[in-house]
Coordinates of C-alpha atoms in Angstrom, one line a residue:
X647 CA -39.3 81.7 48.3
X648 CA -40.4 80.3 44.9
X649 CA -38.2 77.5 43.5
X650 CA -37.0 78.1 39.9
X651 CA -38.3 75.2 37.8
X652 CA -35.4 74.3 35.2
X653 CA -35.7 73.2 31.6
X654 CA -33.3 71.4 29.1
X655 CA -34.0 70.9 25.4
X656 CA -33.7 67.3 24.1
X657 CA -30.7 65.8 23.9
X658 CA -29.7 62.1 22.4
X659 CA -27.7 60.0 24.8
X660 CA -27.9 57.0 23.0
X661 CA -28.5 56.8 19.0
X662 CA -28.1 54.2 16.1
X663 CA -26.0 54.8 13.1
X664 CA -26.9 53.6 9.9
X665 CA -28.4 49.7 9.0
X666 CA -28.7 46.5 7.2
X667 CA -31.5 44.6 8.5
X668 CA -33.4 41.1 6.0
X669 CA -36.9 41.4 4.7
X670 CA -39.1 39.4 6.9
X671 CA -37.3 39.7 10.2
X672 CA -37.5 41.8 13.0
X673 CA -36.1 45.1 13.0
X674 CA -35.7 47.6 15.9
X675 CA -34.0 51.2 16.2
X676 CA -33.4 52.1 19.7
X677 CA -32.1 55.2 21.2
X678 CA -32.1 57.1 24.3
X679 CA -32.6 61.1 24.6
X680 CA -32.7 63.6 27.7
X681 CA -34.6 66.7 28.4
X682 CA -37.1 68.8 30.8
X683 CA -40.0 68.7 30.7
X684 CA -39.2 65.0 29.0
X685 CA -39.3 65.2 25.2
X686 CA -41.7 63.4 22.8
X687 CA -40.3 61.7 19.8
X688 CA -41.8 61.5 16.5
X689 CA -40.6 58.8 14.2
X690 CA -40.1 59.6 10.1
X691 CA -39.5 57.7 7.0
X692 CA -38.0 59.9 4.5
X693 CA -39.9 63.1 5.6
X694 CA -43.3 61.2 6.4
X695 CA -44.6 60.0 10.0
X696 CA -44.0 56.2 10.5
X697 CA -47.9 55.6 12.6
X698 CA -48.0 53.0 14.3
X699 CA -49.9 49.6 13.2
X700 CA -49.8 46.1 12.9
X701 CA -45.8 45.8 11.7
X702 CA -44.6 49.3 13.3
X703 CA -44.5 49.5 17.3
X704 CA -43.5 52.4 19.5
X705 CA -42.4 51.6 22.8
X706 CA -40.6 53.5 25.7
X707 CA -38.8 51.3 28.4
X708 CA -38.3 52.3 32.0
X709 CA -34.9 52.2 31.5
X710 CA -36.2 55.6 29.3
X711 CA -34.8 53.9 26.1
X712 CA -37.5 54.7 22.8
X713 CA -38.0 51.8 20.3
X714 CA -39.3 51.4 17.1
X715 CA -39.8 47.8 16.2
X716 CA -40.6 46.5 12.5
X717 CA -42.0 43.3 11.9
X718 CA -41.7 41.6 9.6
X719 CA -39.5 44.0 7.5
X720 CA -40.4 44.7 3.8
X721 CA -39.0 46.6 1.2
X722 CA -41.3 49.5 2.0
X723 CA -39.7 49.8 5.0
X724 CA -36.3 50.8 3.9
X725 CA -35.2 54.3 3.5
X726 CA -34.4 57.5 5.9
X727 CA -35.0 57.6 9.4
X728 CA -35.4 60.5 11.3
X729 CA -36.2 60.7 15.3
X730 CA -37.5 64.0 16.0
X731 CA -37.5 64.9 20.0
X732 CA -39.2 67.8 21.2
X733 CA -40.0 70.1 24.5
X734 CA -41.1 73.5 24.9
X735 CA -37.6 74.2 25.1
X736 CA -36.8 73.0 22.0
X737 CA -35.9 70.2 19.7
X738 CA -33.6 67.8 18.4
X739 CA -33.0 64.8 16.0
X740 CA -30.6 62.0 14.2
X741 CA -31.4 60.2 11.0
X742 CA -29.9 57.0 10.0
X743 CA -30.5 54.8 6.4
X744 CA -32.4 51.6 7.0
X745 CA -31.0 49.5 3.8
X746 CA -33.5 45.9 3.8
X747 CA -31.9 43.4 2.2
X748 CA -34.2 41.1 0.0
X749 CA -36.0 38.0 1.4
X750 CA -34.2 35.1 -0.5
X751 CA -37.2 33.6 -2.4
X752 CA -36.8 29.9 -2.1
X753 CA -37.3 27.5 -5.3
X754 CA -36.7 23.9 -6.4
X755 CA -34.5 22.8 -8.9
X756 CA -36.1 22.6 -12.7
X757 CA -34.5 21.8 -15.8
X758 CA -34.4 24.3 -18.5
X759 CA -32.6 22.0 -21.0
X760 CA -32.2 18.4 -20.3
X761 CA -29.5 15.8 -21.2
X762 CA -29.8 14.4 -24.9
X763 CA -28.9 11.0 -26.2
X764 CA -25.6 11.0 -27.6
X765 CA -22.7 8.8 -29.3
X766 CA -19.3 9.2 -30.3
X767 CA -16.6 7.1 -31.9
X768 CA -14.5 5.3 -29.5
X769 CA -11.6 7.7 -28.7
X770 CA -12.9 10.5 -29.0
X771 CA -14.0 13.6 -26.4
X772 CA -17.8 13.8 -25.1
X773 CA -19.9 16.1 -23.6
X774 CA -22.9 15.3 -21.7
X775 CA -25.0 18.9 -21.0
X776 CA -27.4 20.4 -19.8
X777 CA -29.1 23.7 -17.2
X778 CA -30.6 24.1 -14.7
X779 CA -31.7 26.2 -12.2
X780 CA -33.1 26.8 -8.4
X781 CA -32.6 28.5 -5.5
X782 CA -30.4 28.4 -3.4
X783 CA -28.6 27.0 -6.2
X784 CA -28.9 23.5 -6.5
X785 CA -25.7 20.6 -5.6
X786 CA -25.4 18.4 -8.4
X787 CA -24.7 14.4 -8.5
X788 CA -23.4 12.3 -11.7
X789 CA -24.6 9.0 -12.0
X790 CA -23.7 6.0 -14.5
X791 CA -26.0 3.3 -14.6
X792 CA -27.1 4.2 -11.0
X793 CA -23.7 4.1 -10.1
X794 CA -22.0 7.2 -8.3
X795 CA -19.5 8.3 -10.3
X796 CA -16.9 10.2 -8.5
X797 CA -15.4 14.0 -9.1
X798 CA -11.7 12.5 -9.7
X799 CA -12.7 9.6 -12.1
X800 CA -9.8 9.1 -14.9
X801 CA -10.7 10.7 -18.1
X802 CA -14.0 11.8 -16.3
X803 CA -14.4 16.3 -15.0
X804 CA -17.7 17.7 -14.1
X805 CA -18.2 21.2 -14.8
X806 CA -20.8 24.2 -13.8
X807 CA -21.1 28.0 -13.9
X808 CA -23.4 30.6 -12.3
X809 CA -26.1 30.3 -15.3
X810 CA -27.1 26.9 -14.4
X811 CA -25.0 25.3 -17.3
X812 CA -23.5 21.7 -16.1
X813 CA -21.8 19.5 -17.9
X814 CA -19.8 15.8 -17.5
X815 CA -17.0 15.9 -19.8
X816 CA -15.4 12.7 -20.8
X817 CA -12.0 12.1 -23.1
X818 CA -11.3 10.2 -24.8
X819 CA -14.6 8.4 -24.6
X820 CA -14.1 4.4 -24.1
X821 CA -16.6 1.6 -25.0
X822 CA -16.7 1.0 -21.3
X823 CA -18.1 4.5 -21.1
X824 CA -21.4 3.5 -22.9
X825 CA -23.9 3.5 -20.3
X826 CA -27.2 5.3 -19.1
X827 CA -25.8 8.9 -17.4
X828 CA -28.2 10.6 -15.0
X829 CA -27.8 13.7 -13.5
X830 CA -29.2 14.8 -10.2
X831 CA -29.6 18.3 -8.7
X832 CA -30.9 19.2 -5.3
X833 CA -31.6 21.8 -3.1
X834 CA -33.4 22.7 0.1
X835 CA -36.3 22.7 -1.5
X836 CA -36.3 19.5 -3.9
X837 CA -34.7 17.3 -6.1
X838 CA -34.8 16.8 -10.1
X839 CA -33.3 13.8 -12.4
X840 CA -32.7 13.8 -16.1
X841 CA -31.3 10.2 -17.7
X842 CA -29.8 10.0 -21.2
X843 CA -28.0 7.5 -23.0
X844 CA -24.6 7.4 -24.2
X845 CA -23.5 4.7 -27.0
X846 CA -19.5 4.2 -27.8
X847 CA -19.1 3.3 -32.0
X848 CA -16.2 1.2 -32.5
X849 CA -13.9 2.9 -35.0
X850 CA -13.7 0.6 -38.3
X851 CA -10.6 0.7 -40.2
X852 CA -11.2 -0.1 -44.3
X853 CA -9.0 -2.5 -45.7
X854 CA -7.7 -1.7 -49.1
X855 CA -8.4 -4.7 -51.9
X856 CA -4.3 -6.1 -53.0
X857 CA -4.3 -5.9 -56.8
X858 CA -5.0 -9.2 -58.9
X859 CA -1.8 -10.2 -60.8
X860 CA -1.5 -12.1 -63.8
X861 CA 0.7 -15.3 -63.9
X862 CA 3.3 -14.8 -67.0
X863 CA 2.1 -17.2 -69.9
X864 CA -1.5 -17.8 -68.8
X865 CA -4.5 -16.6 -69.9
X866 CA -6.8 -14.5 -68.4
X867 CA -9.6 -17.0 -67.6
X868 CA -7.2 -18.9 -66.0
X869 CA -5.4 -16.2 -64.0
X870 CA -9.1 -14.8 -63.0
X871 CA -10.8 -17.8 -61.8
X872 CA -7.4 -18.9 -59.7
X873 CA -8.6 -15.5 -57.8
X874 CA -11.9 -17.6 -57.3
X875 CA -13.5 -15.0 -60.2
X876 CA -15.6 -16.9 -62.9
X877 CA -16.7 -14.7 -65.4
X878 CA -18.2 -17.3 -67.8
X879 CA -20.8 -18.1 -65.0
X880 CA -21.7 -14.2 -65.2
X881 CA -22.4 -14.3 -68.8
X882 CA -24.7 -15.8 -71.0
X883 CA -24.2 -19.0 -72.3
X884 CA -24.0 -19.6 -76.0
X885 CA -27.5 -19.8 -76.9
X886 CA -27.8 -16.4 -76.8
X887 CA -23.9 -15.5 -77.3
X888 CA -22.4 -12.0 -76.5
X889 CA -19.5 -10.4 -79.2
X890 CA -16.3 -9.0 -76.6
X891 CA -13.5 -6.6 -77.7
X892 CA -10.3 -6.5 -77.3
X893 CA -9.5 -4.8 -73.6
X894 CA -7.7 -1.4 -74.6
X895 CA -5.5 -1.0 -72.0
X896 CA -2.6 -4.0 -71.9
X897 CA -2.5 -6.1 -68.7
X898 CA 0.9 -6.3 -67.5
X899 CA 2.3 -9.5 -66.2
X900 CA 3.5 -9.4 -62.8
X901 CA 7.3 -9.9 -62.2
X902 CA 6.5 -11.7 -58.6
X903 CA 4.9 -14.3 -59.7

């Protein structure tokens, strides 16, 4: 008697769900299917056959598990997957979105504006600024006259934001602050310095003159040139002699004295 020969259409035991994989690593979509007479899988990328070649691999282990392996990963490799299994009884499939995340492109630190030469009066605030950029982004290191200067110095605060902008804010600025500031930034990749000097102006105060008074009684000369103020020595003596009027404007004499 002839034995019946049975047949089963494809059927996934085992299949991935959608992924997140980084450009420039390996990636690999396993999955497992069933059938009679045993299936063939096809492997697409939204709608087109993924051939096999120097980054994309197809390989079947004993175990009966199908794998695609990609590697390295690139942007072109992201998109819709679909694993197509057929048999003369029929076919089957899943599909799953491959999202590649992009390779984190590496670069040193580099100034796009450097600190500037600066001064202020004493007492006043100060800012010492500058950007700069890199990637990963960059740690950054204050110095004063090649001194570390810490993050919880008195009067000192260091400041940064996501544009590369950093800046060393000082107030009120002290003459003890004057001093060379350098600013260091480093990554994995290198390490930049900028120097710029700082100079502290003392804050002058004017004095006002005191008024010249006149002692009661005495003459003019007399009460000018006791204020160390000769003005016959300013004048021309009498070989050539000058005519003077009468001042308009009274002088008053000075109770206090």
């Amino acid at each position: 008697e002839a034995v019946q020969e049975r047949f089963f259409r494809p059927y996934f035991l085992q299949a991935p769900g959608d992924m997140v994989a980084y450009e420039g690593r390996l990636c690999r979509l396993d999955c497992k299917v069933s059938g009679l007479p045993t299936p063939d899988l096809t492997w697409l990328l939204n709608g087109k056959p993924v051939l096999p070649d120097g980054t994309h691999k197809m390989l079947v282990r004993e175990t009966g598990v199908h794998s695609l392996l990609i590697d390295p990963l690139s942007q072109n490799d992201a998109g819709t997957y679909t694993c197509l299994a057929t048999n003369k009884t029929g076919h089957n499939s899943f599909s799953l979105d491959l999202t590649v995340v992009a390779k984190e492109v590496k670069k040193a630190p580099m100034f796009l504006e450097k600190l500037q030469n600066c001064g202020v009066p004493e007492g006043y605030p100060v800012r010492l600024e500058c950007r700069v950029v890199g990637m990963p982004p960059p740690i950054f290191y204050w110095k004063k006259d090649n001194e570390s200067i810490p993050s919880n110095r008195e009067r000192m605060s260091m400041h940064q934001d996501t544009t590369g902008y950093v800046c060393l804010l000082i107030q009120p600025a002290k003459k003890a602050d004057a001093g060379w500031y350098t600013l260091s930034a480093k990554n994995e990749v290198g390490i930049v310095s900028c120097t710029a000097r700082l100079d502290i102006y003392a804050q002058w105060h004017r004095q006002i003159p005191q008024p010249i008074r006149l002692r009661p009684g005495g003459s003019w000369y007399a009460n000018l040139t006791s204020q160390g103020l000769d003005i016959f020595s300013a004048f021309p003596t009498t070989e050539s002699p000058m005519l003077f009027s009468s001042p308009t404007q009274k002088i008053v004499e000075s109770e206090e004295l």
